[in-house]
XYZ file of N, CA, C and O in Angstrom:
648
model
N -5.087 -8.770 -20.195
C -4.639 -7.568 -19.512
C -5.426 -6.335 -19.952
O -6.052 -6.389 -21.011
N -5.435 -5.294 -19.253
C -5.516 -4.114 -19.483
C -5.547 -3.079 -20.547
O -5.281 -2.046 -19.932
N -5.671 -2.862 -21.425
C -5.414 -2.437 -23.039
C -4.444 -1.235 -22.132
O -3.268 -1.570 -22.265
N -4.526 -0.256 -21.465
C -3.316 0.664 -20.823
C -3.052 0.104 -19.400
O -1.885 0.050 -19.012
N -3.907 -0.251 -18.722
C -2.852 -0.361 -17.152
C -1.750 -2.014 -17.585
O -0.616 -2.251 -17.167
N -2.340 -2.613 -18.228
C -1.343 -3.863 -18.930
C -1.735 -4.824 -17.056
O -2.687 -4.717 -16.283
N -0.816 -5.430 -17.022
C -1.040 -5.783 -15.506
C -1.033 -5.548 -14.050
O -1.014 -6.302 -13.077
N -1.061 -3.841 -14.254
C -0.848 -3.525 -13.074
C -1.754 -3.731 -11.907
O -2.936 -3.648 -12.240
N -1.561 -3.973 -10.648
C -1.922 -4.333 -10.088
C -1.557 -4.404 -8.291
O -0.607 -5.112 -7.957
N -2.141 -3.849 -7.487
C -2.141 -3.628 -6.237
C -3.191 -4.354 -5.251
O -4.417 -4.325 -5.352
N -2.583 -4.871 -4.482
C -3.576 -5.455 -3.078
C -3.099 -5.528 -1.962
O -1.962 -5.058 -2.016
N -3.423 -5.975 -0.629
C -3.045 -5.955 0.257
C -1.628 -6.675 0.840
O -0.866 -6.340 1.747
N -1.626 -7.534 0.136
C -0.072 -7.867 -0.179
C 0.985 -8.039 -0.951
O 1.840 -8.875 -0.659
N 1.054 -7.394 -1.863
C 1.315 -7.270 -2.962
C 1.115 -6.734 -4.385
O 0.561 -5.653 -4.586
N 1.430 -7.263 -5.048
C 1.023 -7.237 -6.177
C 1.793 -7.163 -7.599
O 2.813 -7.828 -7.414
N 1.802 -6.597 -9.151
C 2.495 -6.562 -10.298
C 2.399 -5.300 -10.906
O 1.350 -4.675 -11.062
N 3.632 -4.908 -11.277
C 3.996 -3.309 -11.913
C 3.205 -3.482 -13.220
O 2.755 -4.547 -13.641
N 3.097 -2.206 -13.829
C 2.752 -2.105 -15.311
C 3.428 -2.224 -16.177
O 4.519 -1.928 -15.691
N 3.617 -2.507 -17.386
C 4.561 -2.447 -18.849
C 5.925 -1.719 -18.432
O 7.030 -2.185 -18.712
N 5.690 -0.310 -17.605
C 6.922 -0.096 -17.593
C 7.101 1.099 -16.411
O 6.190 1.031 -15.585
N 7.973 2.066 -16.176
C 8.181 2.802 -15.177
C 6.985 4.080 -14.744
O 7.006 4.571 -13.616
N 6.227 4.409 -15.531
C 5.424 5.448 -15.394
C 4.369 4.865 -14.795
O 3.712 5.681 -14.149
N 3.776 3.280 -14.749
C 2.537 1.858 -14.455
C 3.715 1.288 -13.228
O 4.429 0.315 -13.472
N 3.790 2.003 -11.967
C 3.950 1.113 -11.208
C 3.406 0.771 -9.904
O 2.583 1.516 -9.374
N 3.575 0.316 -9.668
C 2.612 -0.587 -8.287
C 2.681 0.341 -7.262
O 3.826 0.206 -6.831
N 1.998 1.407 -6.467
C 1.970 1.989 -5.162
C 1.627 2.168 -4.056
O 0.523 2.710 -4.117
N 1.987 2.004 -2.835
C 1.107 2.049 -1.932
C 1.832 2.855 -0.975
O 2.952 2.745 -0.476
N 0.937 3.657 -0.860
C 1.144 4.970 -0.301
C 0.554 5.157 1.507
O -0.540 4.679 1.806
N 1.319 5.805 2.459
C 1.098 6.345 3.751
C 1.450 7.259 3.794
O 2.394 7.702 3.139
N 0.634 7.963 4.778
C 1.028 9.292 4.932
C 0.916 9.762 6.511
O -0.270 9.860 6.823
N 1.904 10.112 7.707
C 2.222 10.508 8.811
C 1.078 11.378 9.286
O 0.851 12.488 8.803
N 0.482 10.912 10.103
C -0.260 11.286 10.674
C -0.229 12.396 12.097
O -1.118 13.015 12.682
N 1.338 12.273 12.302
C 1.781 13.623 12.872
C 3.104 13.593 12.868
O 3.406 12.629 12.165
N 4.323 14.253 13.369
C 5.356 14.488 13.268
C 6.350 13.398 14.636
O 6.070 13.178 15.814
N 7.446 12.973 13.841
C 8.161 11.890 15.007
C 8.893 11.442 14.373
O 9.038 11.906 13.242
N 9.760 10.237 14.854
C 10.751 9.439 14.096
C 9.813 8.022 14.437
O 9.152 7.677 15.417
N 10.053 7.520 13.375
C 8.866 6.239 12.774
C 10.383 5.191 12.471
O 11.466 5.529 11.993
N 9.949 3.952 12.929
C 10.838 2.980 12.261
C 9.995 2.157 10.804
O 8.789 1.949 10.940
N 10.446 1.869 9.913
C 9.835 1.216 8.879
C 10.732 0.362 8.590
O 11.935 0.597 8.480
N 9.958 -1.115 8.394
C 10.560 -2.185 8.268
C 9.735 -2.930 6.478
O 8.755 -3.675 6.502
N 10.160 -2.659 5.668
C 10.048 -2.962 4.337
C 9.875 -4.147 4.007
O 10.950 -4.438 4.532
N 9.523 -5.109 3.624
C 9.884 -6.785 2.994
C 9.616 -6.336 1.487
O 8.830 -5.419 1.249
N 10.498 -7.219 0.177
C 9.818 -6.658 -1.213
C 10.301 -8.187 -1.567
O 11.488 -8.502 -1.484
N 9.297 -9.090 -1.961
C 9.625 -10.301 -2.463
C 9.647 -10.566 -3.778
O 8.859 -9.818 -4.355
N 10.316 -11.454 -4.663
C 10.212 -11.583 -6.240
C 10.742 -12.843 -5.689
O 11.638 -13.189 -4.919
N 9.357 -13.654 -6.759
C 10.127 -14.891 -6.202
C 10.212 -15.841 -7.419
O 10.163 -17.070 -7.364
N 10.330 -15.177 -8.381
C 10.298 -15.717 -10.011
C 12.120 -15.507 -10.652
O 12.997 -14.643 -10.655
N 11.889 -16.991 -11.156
C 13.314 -17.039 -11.758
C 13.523 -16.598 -13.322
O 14.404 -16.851 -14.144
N 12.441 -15.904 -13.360
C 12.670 -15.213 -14.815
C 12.347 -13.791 -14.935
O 11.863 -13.016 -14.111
N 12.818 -13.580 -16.450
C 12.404 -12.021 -16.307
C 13.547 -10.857 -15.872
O 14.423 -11.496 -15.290
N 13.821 -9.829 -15.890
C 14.511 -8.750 -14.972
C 14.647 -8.554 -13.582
O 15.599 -7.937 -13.104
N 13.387 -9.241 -12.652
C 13.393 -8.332 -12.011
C 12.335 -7.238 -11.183
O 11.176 -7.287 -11.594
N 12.584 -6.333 -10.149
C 11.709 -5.236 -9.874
C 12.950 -4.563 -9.237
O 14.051 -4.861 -8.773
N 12.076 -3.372 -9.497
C 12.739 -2.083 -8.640
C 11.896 -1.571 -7.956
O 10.835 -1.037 -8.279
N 12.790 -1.870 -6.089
C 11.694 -1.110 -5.450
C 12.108 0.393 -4.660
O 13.262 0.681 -4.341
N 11.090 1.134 -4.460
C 12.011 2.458 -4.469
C 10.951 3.156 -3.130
O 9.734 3.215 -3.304
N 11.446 3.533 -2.135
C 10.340 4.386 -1.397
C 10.819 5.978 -1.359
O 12.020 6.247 -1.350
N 9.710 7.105 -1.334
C 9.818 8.480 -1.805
C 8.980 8.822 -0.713
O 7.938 8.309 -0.306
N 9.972 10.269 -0.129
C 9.529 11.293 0.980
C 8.623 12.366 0.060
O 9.311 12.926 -0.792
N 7.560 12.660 0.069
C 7.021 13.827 -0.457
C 7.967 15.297 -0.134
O 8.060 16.345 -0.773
N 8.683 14.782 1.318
C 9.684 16.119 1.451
C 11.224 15.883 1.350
O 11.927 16.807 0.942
N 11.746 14.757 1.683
C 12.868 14.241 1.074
C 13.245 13.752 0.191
O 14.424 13.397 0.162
N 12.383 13.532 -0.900
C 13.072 12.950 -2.100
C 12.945 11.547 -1.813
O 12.302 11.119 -0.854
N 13.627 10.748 -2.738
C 14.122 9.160 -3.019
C 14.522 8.520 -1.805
O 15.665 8.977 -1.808
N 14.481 7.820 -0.767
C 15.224 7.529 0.025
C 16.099 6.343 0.185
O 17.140 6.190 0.823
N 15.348 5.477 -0.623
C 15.537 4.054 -1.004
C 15.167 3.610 -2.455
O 14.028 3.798 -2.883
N 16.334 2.902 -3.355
C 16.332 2.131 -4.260
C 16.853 1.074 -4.476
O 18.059 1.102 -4.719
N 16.049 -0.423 -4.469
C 16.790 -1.512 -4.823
C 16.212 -2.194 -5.638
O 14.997 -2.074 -5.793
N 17.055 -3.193 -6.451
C 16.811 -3.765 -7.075
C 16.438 -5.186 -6.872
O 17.339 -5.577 -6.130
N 15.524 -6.357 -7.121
C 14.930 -7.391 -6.571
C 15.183 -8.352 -7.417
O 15.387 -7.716 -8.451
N 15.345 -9.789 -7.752
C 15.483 -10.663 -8.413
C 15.481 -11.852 -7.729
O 16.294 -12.203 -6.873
N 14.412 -12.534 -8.196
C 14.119 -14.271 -6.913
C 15.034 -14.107 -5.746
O 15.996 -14.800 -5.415
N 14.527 -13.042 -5.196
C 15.044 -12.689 -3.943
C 14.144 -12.332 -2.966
O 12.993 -12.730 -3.146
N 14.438 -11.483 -1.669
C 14.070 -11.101 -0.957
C 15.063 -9.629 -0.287
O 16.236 -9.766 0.059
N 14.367 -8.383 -0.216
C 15.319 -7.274 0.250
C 14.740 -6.393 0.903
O 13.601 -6.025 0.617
N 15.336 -5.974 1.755
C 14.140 -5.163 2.947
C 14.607 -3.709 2.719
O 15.717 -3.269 2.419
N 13.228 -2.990 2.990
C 13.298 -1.635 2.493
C 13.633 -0.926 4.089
O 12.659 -0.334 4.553
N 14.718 -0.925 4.844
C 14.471 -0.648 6.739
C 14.732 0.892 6.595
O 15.209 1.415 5.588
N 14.282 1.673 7.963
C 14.650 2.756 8.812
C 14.190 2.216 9.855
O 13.367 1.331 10.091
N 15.245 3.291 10.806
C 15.533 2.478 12.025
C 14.461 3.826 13.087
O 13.600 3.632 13.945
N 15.141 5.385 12.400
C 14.340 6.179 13.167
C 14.130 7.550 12.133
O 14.875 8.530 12.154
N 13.017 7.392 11.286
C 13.287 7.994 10.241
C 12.431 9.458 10.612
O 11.260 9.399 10.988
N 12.960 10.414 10.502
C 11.620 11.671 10.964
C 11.246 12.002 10.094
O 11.698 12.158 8.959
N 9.897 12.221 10.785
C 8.832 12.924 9.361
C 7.683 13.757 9.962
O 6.924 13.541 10.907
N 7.800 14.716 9.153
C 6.545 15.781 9.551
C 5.246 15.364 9.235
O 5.185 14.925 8.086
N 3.939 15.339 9.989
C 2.554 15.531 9.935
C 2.283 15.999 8.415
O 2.556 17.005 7.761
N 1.622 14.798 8.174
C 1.063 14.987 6.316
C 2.178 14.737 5.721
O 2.057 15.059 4.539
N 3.270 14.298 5.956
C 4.248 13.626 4.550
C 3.811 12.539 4.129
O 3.099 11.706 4.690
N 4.394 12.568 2.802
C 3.491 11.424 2.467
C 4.911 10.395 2.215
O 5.992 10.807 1.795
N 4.593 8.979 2.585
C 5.846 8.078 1.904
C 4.730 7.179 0.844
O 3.513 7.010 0.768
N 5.898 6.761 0.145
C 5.263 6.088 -0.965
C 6.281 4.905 -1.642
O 7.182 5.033 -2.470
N 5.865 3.939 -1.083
C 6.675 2.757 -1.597
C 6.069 2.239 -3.389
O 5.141 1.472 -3.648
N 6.565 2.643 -3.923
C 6.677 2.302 -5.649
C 7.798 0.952 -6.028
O 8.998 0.885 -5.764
N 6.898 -0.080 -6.752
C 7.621 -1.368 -7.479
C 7.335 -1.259 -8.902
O 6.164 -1.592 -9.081
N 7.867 -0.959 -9.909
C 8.085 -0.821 -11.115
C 8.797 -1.882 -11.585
O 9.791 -2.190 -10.927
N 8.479 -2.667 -12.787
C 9.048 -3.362 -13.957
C 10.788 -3.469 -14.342
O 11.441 -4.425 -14.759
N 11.102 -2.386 -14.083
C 12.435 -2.166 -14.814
C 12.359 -2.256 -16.382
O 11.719 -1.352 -16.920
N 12.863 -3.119 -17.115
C 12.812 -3.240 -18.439
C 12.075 -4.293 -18.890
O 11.913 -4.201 -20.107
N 11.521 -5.328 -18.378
C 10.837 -6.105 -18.758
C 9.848 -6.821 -18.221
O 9.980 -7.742 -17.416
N 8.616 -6.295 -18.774
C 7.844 -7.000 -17.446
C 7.212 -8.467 -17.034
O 6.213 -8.705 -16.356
N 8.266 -9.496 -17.766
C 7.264 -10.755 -17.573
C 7.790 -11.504 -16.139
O 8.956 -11.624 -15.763
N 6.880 -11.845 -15.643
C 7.062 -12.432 -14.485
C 7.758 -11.515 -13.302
O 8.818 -11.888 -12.798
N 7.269 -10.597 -12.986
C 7.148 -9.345 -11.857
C 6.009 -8.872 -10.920
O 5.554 -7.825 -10.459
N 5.762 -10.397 -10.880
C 4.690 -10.819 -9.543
C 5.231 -10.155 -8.018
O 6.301 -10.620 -7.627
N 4.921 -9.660 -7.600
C 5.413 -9.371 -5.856
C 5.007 -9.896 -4.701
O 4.013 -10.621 -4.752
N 5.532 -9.712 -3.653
C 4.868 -9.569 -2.427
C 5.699 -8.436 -1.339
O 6.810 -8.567 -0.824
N 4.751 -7.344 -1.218
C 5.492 -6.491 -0.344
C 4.575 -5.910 1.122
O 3.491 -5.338 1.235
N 5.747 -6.436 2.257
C 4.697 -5.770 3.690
C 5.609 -4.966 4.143
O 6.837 -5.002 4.211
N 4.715 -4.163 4.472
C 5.130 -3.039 5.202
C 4.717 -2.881 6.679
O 3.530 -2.969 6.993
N 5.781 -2.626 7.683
C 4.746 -2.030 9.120
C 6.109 -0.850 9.526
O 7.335 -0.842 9.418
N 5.019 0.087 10.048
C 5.615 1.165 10.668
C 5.561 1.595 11.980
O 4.401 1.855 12.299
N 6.174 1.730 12.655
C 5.848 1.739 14.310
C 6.544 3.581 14.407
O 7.585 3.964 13.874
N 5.889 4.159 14.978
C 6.481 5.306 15.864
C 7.086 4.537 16.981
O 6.847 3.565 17.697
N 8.399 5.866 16.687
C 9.432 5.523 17.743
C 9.280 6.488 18.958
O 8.862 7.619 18.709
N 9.580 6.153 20.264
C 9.361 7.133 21.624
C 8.140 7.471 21.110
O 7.418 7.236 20.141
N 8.198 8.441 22.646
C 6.521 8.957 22.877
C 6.757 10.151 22.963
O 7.820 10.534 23.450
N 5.698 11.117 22.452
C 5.628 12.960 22.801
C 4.709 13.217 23.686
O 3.690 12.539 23.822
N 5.036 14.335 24.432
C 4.030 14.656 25.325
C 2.571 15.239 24.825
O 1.636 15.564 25.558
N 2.603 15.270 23.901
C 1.581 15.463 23.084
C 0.205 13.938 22.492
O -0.944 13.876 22.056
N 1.212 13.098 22.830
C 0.408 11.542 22.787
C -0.702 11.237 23.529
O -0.558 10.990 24.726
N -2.180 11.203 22.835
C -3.264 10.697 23.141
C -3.584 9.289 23.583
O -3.229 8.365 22.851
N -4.252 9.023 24.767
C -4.727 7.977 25.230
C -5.340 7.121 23.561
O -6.154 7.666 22.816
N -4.988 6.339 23.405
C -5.476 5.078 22.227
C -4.920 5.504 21.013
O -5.276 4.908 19.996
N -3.792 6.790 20.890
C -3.480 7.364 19.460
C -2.638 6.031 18.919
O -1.762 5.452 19.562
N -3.121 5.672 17.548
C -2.085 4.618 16.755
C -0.735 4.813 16.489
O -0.134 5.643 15.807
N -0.274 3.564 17.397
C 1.219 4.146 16.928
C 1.911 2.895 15.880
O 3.086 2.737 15.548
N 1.033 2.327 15.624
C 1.651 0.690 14.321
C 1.041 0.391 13.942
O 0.190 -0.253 14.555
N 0.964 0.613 12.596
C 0.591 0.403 10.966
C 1.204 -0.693 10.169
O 2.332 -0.734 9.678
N 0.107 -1.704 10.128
C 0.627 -2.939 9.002
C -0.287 -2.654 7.612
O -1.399 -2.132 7.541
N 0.571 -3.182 6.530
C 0.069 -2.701 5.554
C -0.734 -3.821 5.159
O -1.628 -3.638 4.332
N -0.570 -4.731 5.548
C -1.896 -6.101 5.585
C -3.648 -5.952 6.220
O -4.791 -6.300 5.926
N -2.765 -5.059 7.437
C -4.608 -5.079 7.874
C -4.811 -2.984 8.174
O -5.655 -2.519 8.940
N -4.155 -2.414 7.633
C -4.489 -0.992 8.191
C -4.300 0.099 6.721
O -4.539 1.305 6.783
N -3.822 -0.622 5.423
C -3.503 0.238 4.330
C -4.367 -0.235 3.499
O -4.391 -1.453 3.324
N -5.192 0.538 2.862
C -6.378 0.363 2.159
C -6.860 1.896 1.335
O -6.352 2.998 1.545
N -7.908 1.602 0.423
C -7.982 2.594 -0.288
C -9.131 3.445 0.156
O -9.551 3.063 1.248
N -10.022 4.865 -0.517
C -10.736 4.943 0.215
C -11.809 4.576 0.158
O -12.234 3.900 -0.779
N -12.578 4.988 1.278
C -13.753 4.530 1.789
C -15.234 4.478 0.390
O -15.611 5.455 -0.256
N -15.625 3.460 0.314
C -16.834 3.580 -0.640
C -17.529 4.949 -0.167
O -17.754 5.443 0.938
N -17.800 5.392 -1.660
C -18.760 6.596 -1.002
C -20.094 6.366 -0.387
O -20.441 5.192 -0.524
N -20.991 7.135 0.272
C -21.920 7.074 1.072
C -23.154 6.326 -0.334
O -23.015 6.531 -1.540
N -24.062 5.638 0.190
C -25.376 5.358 -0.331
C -26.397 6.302 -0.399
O -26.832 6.734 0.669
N -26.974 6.799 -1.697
C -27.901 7.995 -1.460
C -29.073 7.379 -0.842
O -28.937 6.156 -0.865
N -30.361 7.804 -0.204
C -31.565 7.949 0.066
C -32.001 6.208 -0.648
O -32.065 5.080 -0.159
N -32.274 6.931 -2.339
C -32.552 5.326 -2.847
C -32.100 3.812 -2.565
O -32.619 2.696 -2.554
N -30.700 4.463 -2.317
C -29.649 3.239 -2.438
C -30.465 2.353 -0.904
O -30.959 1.226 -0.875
N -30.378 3.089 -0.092
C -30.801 3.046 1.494
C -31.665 2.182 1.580
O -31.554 1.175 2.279
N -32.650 2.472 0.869
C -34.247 2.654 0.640
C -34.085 0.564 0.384
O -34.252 -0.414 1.112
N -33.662 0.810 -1.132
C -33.673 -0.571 -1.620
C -32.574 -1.313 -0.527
O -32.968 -2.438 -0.834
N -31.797 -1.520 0.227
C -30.924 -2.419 0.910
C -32.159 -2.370 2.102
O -32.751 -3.426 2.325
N -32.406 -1.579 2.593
C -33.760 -1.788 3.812
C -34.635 -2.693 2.941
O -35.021 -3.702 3.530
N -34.940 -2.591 1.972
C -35.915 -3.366 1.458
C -35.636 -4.694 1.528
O -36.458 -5.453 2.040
N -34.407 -5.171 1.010
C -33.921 -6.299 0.255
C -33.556 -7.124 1.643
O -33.441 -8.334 1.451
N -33.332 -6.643 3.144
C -33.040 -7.301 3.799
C -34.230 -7.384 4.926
O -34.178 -7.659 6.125
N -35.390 -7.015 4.012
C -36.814 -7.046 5.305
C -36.842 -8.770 4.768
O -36.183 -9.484 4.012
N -37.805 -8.876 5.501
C -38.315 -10.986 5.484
C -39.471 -11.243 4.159
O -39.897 -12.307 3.710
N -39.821 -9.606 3.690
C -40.895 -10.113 2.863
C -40.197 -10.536 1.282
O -40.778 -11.336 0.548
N -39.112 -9.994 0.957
C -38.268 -10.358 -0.019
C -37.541 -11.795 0.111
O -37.330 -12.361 -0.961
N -37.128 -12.463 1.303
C -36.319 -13.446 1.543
C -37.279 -14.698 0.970
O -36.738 -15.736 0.589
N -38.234 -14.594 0.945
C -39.378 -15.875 0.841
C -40.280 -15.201 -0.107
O -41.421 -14.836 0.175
N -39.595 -15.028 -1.464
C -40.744 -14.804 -2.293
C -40.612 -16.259 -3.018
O -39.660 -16.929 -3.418
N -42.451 -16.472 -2.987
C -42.570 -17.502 -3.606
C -43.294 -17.473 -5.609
O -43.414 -18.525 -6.237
């Protein structure tokens, strides 16, 4: 492990909290304009040992909205029509509780906007899975050099050096 993150750990479906509540697992969205959004949560633990997880999702403008607790279970984090202003951020957090052995996860998320505004763009996204659309950001750009050598490395005179 980690000498400080210990096992923490995030991916596209999942993943394991850190040592303890301050190391926990996040994956974060943020509203891309204002509406009532349904969110449908899954938080899996599927280990018969251990404590446990706590999973908790947080409004950057409402506070806490959801806290449960998980154990070789399965518990869904739902809203049915939750509103939220343009740039809030939600943030689904899985933390350890008190002990962290065996606090493996699996958590999906999808969010659908609910109704339509007259303000709605031809192709604007309205459903977000956290399997294929939540990700971190973008690698930064390749300078000049970087460029330089990948043009190189994929001309034909490199492929067949003898």
């Amino acid at each position: 492990p980690h000498p400080k993150l210990r096992y923490l750990d995030v991916s596209a479906t999942g993943g394991h909290p850190g040592s303890n509540e301050s190391l926990a697992s996040i994956r974060r969205w943020i509203a891309p304009y204002s509406g009532k959004f349904k969110i449908r949560a899954q938080l899996h633990h599927t280990r018969d040992k251990g404590d446990g997880i706590r999973g908790r999702l947080f409004s950057s403008k409402q506070g806490l909205l959801r806290n449960t607790h998980v154990f070789n279970e399965t518990k869904g984090i739902n809203f049915t029509d939750l509103e939220l202003a343009k740039g809030e951020i939600l943030d689904f957090t899985v933390d350890c509780r008190d002990n962290p052995n065996s606090d493996a996860f699996r958590l999906t998320i999808d969010i659908t906007r609910v109704g339509e505004a007259e303000y709605d763009e031809p192709g604007m996204m309205t459903t977000w899975d956290s399997q294929a659309d939540f990700s971190g950001p973008p690698p930064p750009p390749l300078s000049k050099w970087q460029q330089l050598a990948h043009a190189l490395i994929q001309t034909n005179e490199f492929l067949f050096i003898d």
